[in-house]
CSV table of C-alpha atoms and ligand atoms in Angstrom, one decimal:
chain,number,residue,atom,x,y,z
A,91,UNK,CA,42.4,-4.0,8.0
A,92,UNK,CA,42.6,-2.1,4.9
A,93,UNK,CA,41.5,1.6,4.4
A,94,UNK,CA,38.1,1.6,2.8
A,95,UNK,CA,37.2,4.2,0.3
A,96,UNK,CA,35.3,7.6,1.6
A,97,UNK,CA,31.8,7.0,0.9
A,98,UNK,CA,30.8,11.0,2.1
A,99,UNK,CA,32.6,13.3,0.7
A,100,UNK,CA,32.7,15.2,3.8
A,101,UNK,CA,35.3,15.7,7.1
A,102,UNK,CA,35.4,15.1,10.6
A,103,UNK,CA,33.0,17.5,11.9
A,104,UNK,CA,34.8,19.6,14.1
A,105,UNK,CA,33.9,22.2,17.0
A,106,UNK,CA,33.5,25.9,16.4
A,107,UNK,CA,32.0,27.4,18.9
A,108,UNK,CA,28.7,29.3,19.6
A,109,UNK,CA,29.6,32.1,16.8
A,110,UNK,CA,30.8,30.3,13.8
A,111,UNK,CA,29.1,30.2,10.5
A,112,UNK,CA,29.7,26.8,9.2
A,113,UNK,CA,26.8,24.8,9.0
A,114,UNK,CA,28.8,21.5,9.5
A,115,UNK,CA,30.3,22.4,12.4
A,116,UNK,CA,29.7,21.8,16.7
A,117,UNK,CA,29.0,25.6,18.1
A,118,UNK,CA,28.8,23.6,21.3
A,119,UNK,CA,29.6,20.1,21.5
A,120,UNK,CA,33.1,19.5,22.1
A,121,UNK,CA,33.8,16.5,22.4
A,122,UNK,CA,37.0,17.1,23.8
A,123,UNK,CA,36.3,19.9,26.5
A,124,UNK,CA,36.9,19.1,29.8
A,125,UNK,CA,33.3,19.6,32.1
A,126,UNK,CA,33.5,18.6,36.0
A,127,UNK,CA,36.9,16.4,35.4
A,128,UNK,CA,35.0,14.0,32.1
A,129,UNK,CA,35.7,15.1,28.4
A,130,UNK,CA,32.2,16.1,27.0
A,131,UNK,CA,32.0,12.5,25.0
A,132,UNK,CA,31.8,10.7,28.0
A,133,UNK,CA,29.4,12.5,29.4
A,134,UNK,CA,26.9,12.5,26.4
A,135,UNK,CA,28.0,8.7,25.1
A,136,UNK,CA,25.9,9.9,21.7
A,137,UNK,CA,25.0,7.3,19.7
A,138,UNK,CA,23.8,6.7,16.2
A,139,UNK,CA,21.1,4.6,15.4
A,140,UNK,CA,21.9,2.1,12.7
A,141,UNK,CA,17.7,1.8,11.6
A,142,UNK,CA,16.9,5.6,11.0
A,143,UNK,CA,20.9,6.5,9.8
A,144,UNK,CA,21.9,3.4,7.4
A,145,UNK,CA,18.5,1.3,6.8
A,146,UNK,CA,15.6,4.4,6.6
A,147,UNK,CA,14.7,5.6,3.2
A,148,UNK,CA,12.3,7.7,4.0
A,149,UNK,CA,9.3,5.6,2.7
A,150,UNK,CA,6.2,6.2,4.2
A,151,UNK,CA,2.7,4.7,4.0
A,152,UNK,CA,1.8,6.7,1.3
A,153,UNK,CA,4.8,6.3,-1.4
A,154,UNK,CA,8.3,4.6,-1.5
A,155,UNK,CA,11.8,5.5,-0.3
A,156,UNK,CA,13.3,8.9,-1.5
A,157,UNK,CA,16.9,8.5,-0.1
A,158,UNK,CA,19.2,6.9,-2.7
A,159,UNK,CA,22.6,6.2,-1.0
A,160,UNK,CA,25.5,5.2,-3.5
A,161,UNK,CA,26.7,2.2,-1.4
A,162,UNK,CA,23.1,0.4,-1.8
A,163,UNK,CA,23.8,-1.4,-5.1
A,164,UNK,CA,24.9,-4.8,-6.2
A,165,UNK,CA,23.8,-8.3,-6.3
A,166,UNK,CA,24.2,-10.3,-3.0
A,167,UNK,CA,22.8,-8.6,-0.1
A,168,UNK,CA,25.7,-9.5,2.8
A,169,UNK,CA,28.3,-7.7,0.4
A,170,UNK,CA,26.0,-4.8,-0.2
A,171,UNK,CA,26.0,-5.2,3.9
A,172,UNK,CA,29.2,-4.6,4.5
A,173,UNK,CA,30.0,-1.8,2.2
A,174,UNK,CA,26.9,-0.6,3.8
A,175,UNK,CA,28.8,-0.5,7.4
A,176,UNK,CA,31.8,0.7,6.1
A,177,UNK,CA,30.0,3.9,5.1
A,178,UNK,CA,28.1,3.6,8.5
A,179,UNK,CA,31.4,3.8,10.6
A,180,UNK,CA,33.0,6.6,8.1
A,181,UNK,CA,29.8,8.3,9.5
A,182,UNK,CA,30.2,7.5,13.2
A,183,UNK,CA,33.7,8.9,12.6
A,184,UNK,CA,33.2,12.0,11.3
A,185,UNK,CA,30.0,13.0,13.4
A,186,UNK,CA,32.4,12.3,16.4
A,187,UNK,CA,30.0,9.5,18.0
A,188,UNK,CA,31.3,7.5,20.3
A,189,UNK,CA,28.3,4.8,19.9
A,190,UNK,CA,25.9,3.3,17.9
A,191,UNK,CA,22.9,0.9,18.1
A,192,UNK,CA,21.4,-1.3,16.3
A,193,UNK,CA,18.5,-4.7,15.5
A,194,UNK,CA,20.0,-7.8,14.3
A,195,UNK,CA,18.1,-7.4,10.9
A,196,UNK,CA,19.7,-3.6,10.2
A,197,UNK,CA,22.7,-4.9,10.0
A,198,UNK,CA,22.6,-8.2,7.9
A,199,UNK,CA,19.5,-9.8,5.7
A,200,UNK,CA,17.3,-12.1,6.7
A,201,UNK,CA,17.8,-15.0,5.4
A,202,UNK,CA,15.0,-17.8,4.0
A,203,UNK,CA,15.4,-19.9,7.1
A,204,UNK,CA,16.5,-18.7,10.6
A,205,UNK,CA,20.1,-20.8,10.3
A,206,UNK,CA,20.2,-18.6,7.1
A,207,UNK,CA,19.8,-15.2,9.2
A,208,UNK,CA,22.0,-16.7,11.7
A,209,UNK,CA,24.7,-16.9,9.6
A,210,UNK,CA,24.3,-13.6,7.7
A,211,UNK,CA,24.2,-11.7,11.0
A,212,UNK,CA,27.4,-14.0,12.3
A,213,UNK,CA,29.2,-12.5,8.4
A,214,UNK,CA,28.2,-9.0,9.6
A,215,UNK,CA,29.3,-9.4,13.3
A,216,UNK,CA,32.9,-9.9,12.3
A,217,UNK,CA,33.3,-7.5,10.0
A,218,UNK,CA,31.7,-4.6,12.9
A,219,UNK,CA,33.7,-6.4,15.0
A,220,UNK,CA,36.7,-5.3,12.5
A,221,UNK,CA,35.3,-2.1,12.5
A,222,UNK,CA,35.0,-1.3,16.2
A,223,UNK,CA,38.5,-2.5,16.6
A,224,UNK,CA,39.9,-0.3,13.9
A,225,UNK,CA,37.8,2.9,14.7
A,226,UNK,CA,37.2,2.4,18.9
A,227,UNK,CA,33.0,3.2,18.0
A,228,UNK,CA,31.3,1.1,20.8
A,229,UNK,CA,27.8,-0.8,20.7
A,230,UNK,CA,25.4,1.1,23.3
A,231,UNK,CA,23.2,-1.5,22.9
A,232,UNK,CA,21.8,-4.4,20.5
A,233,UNK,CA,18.1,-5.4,19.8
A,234,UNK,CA,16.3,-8.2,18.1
A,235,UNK,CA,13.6,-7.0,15.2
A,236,UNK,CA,10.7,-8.7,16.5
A,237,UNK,CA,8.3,-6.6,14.5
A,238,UNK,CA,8.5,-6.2,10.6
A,239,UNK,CA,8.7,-9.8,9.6
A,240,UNK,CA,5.1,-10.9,8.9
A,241,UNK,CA,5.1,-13.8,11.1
A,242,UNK,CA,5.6,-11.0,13.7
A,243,UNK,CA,2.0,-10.0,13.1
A,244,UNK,CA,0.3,-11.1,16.1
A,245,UNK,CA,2.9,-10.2,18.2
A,246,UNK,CA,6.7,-12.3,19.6
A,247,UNK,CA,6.7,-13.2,23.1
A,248,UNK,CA,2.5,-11.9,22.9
A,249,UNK,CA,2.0,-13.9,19.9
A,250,UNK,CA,-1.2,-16.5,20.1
A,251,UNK,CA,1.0,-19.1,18.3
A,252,UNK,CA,3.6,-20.7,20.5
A,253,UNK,CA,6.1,-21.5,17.4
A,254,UNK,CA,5.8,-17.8,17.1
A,255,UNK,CA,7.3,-17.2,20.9
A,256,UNK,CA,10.0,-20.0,20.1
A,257,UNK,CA,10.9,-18.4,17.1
A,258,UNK,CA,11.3,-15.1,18.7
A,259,UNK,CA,12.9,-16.8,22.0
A,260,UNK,CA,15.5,-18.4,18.9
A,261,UNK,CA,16.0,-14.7,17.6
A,262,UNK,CA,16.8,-12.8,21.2
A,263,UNK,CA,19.1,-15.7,22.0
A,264,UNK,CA,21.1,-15.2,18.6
A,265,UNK,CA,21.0,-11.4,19.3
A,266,UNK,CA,22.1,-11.3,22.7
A,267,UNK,CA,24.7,-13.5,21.9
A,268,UNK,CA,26.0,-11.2,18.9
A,269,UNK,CA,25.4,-8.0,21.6
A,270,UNK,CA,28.0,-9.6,23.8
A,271,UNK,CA,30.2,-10.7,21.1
A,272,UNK,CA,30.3,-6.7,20.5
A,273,UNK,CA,30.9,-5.6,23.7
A,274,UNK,CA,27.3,-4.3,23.9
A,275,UNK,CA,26.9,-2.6,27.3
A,276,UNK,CA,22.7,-2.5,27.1
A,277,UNK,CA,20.4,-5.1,25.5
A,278,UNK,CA,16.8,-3.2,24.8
A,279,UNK,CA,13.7,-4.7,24.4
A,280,UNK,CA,11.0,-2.7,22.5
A,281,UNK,CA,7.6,-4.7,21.9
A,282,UNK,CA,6.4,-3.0,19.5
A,283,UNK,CA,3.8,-5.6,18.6
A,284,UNK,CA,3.6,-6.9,22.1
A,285,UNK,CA,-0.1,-5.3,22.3
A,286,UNK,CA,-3.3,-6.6,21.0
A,287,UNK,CA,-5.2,-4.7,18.1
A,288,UNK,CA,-8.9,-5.9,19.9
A,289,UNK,CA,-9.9,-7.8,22.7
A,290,UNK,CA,-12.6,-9.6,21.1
A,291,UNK,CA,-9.7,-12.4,19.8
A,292,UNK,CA,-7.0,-11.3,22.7
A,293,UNK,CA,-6.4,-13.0,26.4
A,294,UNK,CA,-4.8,-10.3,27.8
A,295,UNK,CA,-3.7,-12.1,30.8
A,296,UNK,CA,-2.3,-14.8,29.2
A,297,UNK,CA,-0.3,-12.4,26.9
A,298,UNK,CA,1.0,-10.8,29.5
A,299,UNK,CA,2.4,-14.0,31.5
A,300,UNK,CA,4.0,-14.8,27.9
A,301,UNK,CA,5.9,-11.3,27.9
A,302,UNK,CA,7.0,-12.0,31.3
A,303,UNK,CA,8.2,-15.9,31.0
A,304,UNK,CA,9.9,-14.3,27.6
A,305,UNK,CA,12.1,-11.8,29.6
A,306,UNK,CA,12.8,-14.5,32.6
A,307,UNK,CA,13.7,-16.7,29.9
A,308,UNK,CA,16.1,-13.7,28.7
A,309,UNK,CA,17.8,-13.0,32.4
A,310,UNK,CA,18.6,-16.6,32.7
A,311,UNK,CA,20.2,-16.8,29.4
A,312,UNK,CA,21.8,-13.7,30.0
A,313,UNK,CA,23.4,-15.0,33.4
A,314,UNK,CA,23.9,-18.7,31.6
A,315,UNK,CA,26.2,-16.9,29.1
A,316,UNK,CA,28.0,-14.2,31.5
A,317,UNK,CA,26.7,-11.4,29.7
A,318,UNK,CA,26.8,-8.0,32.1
A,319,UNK,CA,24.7,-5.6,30.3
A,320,UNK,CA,22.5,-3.8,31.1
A,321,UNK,CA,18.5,-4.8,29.7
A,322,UNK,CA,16.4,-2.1,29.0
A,323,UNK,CA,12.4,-2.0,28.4
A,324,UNK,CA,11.9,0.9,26.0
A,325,UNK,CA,8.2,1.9,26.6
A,326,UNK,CA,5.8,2.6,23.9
A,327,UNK,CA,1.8,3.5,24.1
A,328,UNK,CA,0.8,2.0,20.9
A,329,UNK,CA,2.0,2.1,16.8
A,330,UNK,CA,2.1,-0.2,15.6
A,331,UNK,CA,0.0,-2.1,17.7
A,332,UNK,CA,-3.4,0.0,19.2
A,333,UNK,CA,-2.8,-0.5,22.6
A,334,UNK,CA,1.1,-1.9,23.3
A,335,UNK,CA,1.6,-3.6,27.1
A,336,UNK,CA,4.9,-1.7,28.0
A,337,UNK,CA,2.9,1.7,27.5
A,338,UNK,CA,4.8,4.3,29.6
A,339,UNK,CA,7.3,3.9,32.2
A,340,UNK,CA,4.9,4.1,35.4
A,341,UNK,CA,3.2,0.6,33.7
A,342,UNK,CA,6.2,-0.8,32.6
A,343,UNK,CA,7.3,-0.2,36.9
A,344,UNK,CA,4.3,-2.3,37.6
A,345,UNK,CA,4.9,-5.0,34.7
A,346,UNK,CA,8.2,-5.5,36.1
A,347,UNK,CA,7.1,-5.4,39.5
A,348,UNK,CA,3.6,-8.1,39.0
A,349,UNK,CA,6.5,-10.5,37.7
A,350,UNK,CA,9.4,-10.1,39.7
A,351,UNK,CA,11.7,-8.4,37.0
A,352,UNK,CA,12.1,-5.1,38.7
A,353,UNK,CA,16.1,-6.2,39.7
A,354,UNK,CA,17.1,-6.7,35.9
A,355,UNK,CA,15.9,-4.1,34.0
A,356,UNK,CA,15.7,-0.1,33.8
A,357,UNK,CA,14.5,2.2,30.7
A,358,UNK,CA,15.1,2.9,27.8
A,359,UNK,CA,13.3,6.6,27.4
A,360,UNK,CA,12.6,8.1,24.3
A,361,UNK,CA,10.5,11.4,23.5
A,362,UNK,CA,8.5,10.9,21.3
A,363,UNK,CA,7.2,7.6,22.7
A,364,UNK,CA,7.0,9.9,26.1
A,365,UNK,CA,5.0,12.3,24.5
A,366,UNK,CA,2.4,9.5,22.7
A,367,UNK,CA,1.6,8.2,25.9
A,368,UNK,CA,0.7,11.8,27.1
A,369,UNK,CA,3.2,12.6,29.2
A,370,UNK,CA,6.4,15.0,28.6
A,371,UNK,CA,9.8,13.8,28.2
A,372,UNK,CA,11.0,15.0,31.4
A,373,UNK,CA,8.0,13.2,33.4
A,374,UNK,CA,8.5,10.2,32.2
A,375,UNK,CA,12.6,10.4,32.9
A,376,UNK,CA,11.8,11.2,36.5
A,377,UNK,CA,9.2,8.4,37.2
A,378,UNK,CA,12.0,5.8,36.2
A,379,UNK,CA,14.6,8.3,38.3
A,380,UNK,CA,12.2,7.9,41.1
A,381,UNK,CA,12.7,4.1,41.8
A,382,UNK,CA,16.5,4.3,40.2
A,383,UNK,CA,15.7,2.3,36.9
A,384,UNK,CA,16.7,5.5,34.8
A,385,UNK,CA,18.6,3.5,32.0
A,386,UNK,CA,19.4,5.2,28.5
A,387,UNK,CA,17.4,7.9,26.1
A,388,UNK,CA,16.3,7.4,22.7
A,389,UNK,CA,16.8,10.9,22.1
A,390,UNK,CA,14.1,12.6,19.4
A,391,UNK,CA,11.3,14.3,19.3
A,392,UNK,CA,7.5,14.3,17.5
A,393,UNK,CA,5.6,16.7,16.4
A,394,UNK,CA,2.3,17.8,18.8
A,395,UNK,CA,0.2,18.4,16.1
A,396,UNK,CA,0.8,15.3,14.0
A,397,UNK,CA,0.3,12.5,17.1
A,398,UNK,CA,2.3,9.9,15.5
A,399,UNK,CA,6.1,8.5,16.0
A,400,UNK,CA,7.8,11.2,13.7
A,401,UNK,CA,10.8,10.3,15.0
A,402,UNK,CA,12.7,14.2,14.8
A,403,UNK,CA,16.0,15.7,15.6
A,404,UNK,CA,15.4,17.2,18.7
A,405,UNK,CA,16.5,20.9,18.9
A,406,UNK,CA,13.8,21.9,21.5
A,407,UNK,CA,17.0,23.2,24.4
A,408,UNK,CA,13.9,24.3,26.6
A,409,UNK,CA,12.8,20.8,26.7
A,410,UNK,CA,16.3,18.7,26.7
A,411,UNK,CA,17.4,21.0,29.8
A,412,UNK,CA,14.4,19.9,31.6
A,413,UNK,CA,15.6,16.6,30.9
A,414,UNK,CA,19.0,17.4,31.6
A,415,UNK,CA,18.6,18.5,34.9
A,416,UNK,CA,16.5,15.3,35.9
A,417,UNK,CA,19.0,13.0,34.4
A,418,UNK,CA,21.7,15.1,36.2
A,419,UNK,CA,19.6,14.8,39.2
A,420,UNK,CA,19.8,11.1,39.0
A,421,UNK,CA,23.5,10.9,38.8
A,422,UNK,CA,23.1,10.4,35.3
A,423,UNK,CA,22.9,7.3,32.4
A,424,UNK,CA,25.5,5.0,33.8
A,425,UNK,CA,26.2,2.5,30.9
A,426,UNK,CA,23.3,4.4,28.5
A,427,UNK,CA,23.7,7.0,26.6
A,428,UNK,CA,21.8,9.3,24.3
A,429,UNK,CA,20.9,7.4,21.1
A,430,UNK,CA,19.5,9.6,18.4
A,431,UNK,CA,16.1,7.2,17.3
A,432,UNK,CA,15.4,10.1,15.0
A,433,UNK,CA,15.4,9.9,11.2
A,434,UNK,CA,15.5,12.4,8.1
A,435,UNK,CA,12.6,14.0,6.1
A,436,UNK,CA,11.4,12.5,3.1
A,437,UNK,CA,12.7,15.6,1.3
A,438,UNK,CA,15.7,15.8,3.0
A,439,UNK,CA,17.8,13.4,0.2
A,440,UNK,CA,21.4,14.6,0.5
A,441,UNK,CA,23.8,12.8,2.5
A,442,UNK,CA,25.1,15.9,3.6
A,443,UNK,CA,21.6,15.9,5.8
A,444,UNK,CA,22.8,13.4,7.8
A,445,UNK,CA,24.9,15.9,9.2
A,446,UNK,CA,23.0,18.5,9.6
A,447,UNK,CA,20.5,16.5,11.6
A,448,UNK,CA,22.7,15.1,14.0
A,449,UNK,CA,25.0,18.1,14.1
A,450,UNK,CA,21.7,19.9,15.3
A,451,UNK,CA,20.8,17.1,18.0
A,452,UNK,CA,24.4,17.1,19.3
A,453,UNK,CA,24.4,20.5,19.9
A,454,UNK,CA,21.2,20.7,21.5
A,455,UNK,CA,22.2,18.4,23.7
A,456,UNK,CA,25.0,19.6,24.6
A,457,UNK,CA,23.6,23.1,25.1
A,458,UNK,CA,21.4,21.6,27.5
A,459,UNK,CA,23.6,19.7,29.3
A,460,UNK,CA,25.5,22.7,30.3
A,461,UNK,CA,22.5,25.2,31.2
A,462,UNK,CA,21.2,22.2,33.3
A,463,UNK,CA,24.5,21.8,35.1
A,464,UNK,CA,24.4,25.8,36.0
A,465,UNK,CA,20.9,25.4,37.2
A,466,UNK,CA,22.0,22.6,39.4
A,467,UNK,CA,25.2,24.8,40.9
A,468,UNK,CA,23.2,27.6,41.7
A,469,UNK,CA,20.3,25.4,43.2
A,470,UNK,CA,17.8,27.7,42.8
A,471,UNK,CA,15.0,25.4,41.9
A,472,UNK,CA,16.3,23.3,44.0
A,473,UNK,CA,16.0,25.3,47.6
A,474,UNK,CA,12.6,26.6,46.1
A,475,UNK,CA,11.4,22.7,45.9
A,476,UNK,CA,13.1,21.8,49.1
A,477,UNK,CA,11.5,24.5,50.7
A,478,UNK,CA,7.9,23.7,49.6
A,479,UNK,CA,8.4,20.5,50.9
A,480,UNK,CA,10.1,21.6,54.7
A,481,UNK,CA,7.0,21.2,56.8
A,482,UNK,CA,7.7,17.4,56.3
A,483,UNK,CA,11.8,17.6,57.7
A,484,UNK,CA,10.4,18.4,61.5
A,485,UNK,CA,7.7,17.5,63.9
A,486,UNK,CA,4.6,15.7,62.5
A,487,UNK,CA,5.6,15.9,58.9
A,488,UNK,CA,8.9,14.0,59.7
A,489,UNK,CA,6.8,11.3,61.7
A,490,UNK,CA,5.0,11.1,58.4
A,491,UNK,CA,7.6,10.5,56.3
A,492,UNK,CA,9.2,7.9,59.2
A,493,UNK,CA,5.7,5.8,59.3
A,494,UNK,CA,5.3,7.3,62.9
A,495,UNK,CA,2.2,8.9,62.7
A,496,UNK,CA,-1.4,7.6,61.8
A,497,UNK,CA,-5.2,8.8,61.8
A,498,UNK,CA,-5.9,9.2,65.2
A,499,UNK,CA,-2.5,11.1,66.0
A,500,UNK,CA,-3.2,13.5,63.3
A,501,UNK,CA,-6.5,14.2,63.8
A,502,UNK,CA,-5.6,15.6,67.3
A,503,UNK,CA,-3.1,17.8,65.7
A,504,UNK,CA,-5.9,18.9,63.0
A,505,UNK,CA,-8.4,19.4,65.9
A,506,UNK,CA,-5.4,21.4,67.8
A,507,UNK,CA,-4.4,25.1,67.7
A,508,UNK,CA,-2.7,24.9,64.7
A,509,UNK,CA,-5.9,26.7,62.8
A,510,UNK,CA,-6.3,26.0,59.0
A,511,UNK,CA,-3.7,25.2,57.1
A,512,UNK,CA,-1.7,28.3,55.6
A,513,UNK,CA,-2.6,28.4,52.1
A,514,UNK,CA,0.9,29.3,50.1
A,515,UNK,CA,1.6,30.0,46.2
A,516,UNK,CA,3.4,27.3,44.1
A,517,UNK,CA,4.6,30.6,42.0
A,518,UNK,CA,4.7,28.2,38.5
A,519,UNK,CA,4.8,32.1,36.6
A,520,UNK,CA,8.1,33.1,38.8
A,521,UNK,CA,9.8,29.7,38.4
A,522,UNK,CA,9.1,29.5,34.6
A,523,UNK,CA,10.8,33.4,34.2
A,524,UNK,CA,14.0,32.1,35.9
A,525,UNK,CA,14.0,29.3,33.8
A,526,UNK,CA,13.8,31.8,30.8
A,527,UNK,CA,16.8,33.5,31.9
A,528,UNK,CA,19.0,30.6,32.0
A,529,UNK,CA,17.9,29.7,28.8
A,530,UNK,CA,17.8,33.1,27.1
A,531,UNK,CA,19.8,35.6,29.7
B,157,XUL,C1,10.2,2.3,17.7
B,157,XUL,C2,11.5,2.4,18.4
B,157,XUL,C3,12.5,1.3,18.1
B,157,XUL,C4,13.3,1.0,19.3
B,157,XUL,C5,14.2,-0.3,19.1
B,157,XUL,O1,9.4,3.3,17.9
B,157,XUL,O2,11.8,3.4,19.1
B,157,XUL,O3,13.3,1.7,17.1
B,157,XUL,O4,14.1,2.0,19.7
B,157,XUL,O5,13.5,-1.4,18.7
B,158,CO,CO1,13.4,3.9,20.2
């Protein structure tokens, strides 16, 4: 493949360390350093997602896009594609990311029929294909767009109209197909019109058998075509819908579990969908942890005070080490990987932004990932936990835990000479100073 002209006029970012002054450089993400025998890029598997990096223009619903990039111009829209991806793996490249993401319709046009869009997207495929060859960037994982094109209004696989279901079973069939082509090693599903706006003109049962025949339909043609990755349900409370069936993890659990999915799929987490649903990050990562479906992060953040998807760079270490240590906890990601779902500021124009924002979440990350990995070698929270919890390793508590006990056994112990129970402090004040001095010294 030929070289392709530089479309940023910026290097390779390279790492510092903690006290240098260069604003486009890692002060702690080294890709290259050695932690607990794995090179720091395979333990954070960062990837870039295609919508927010390469497709967002910062439009809003109040005015149009502000970000002008140089390689959006000319005539016929799978040409302007291709330079488009060119400048995306230059970018991948230089931000050192091993990974990227991305829906069927970032990447090539929709065309005016669906054998149209079939074949743009087949164009673009060889030509990432050509680029992941040349460059070794993986695909994390592929999606289908189920959302933006107005016949997507009512919904996909929730959709009233069943041409509207076929349609979108047509689309996830294309795009799995392309996800393998590429390697993929997830396949996410976000529904983010699979909701209902009001139920005065919505069957909500019915919807929800369609959403789970929709993602059957997907694990048989998954297995019909030997594809072995990994599918992901990326939860989401509402936006764009009011209220969106896949609204936190803990309902997603018992989506999967009503329709005898739970075997085929884990999560995809991100933050700011977390926080939406009114939970924190880290709560919502150890409720999928708990039953082992802990699958990949959309890494971002919102803002509290706003209540909507902003879709940030996440630079909150407090927060990412609390989601570090579960994640750590859990024996990690496995195929997933941290994908920054987080996009620029209207104002913030300059390519060179791109940088800074991802420099920013890399290192955050990264930071976190190593204070979380010292508060897991010490084990101080984790003796204070275990010990909170000892009265259940012996005696009754154990015949608790083993299904040995029952009402009438432990009201003889309550009625006993055990007295009342010993009332003992859950010391949130102490355990939140010793996380401060990890974090700060
Ligand atoms: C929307 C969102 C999506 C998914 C992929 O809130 O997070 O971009 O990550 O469809
Ligand atoms: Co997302």
């Amino acid at each position: 493949m030929k070289k392709a002209r530089a479309h940023f006029n910026i290097p390779a970012i390279a790492y510092e360390g903690p006290k240098s002054a260069n604003a486009l450089a890692f002060r702690h993400y080294n890709p290259e350093e050695i932690v607990g025998g794995k090179t720091m890029a395979e333990h954070m598997r960062f990837s870039i997602a295609y919508w927010h990096a390469f497709r967002g223009t910062g439009a809003d619903p109040f005015g149009p896009g502000t970000i002008v990039r140089s390689w959006e111009s000319g005539k016929d829209p799978v040409s302007v594609a291709k330079v488009r991806m060119d400048a995306a793996f230059e970018f991948f490249q230089k931000i050192r990311a091993p990974f990227y993401c991305f829906h069927d319709r970032d990447i090539a046009p929709e065309g005016s029929t669906l054998a149209e869009s079939n074949r743009n997207l087949d164009a673009i495929v060889a030509h990432a294909a050509a680029l992941q060859k040349a460059t070794g960037v993986k695909l994390l994982w592929g999606t289908a767009n189920l959302f933006s094109n107005p016949r997507f209004m009512c919904g996909a696989a929730t959709n009233p109209d069943a041409h509207v279901f076929a349609y979108a079973a047509a689309q996830v069939k294309k795009a799995m197909d392309v996800t393998k082509q590429l390697g993929g090693e997830n396949y996410v599903f976000w529904g983010g019109r699979e909701g209902y706006e009001t139920l005065l003109n919505t069957n909500l049962k019915r919807e929800q058998d369609h959403l789970a025949a929709f993602l059957h339909m997907a694990v048989d043609y998954a297995r019909s075509i030997n594809f072995k990755g990994q599918f992901l349900i990326e939860p989401k409370p509402k936006e764009p819908t009011k209220h969106q069936y896949d609204f936190d993890v803990a309902s997603g659990i018992a989506f999967l579990r009503t329709y005898g999915l739970e075997k085929y799929f884990k999560f995809n987490i991100e933050t700011n969908h977390a926080t939406l649903a009114g939970h924190t990050f880290n709560h919502e990562i150890e409720v999928a942890a708990s039953q082992n479906m802990l699958g990949s992060i959309d890494a971002n953040a919102g803002d509290l005070l706003l209540g909507w998807d902003t879709d940030q760079f996440n630079t909150d270490v407090r927060e990412l080490t609390l989601a570090m240590i579960s994640i750590l906890r859990a024996g990690g990601l496995g195929t997933g990987g941290f994908n920054f779902d987080a996009k620029l500021r209207r104002p913030s124009i300059d390519a060179e932004d791109l940088f800074h924002a991802h420099i920013g979440g890399m290192d955050a990350y990264a930071l976190a990932f190593k204070i979380a990995r010292q508060i897991l070698a010490e084990g101080k929270f984790e003796k204070f936990v275990a010990d909170r919890y000892a009265s259940f390793d012996s005696g009754f508590g154990r015949d608790i835990e083993m299904g040995r006990a029952n009402f009438r056994s432990l009201e003889k112990i309550a009625l006993g000479n055990l007295g009342e129970p010993k009332p003992k402090s859950g010391k949130q004040e102490y355990l939140e100073n010793l996380l401060t001095s990890y974090l700060h010294g």
